[in-house]
């Protein structure tokens, strides 16, 4: 079934890491295998078990997992996805990793823009009192309206260049109390970063952030090792905010045209509800940009010397 061609190159390493992570987190009973009562030294499936389930030789699968085989055919990828019970998003990520491995080493893509145009800053302002912001693919906070920054309590205390939602979740002391479901939030955060880094592992913006969090947060390192690429998202998010109390908001995130890698995030609440009242209070009490409303949203007030 499998093409036995092999080639070398770093592009296959990420593919191999993903396969190993999925294999070691798949229990035999999940794929219909019956195991004895003896102690299994290998977590999850053994390599030979997965190779058999996918209909390929053990030697070929070992080369895949070690990054030495970089041109698996579509039928091989589909067989592995079926054997590992991957969902649609994980299956697509497997295809993207294989495509990258086949053309390694590609010309590095240009770094994503960190520039937010005046039309987007105006859009953020018109969304008030709804908290809104623009973030990069590595979750850098690029622009915001007052509520969009104040919603993440304590984030404004950091310099603008350090404001990153992933960094906030793992390293800011307020994050664990702000989110009652902190564990759920960080799993989704790491999955999104893992998916991005898997298809562009040499990107400086991603490698810098991931390297910092691996060094500073054992929780991040543990989740990164799992190599989950699907972040489950709830339609609503609850904040235990130190200034305005508990509020539950509906979040929406969307990619922006003509700005690769940038996303707009906005939170809403039904008018007339306590959540909406708290959102209004957050907007009113948040620090305003200098010269509001004419000043550009997301810029720090300038002080005269």
mmCIF file of N, CA and C in Angstrom, residues 104 122 144 167 175 282:
data_model
loop_
_atom_site.group_PDB
_atom_site.id
_atom_site.type_symbol
_atom_site.label_atom_id
_atom_site.label_comp_id
_atom_site.label_asym_id
_atom_site.label_seq_id
_atom_site.Cartn_x
_atom_site.Cartn_y
_atom_site.Cartn_z
ATOM 1 N N UNK A 104 10.192 20.303 1.499
ATOM 2 C CA UNK A 104 11.209 20.861 2.383
ATOM 3 C C UNK A 104 12.552 20.949 1.654
ATOM 4 N N UNK A 122 -10.527 52.420 13.589
ATOM 5 C CA UNK A 122 -11.833 53.065 13.649
ATOM 6 C C UNK A 122 -12.926 52.029 13.896
ATOM 7 N N UNK A 144 -6.600 47.582 19.996
ATOM 8 C CA UNK A 144 -7.700 47.267 20.897
ATOM 9 C C UNK A 144 -8.533 48.524 21.137
ATOM 10 N N UNK A 167 0.807 34.474 26.275
ATOM 11 C CA UNK A 167 1.699 34.815 27.377
ATOM 12 C C UNK A 167 0.878 35.175 28.624
ATOM 13 N N UNK A 175 -4.571 35.564 35.434
ATOM 14 C CA UNK A 175 -5.289 34.771 34.437
ATOM 15 C C UNK A 175 -6.044 33.588 35.045
ATOM 16 N N UNK A 282 -17.323 48.198 32.303
ATOM 17 C CA UNK A 282 -15.924 47.949 31.941
ATOM 18 C C UNK A 282 -15.439 48.984 30.937
#
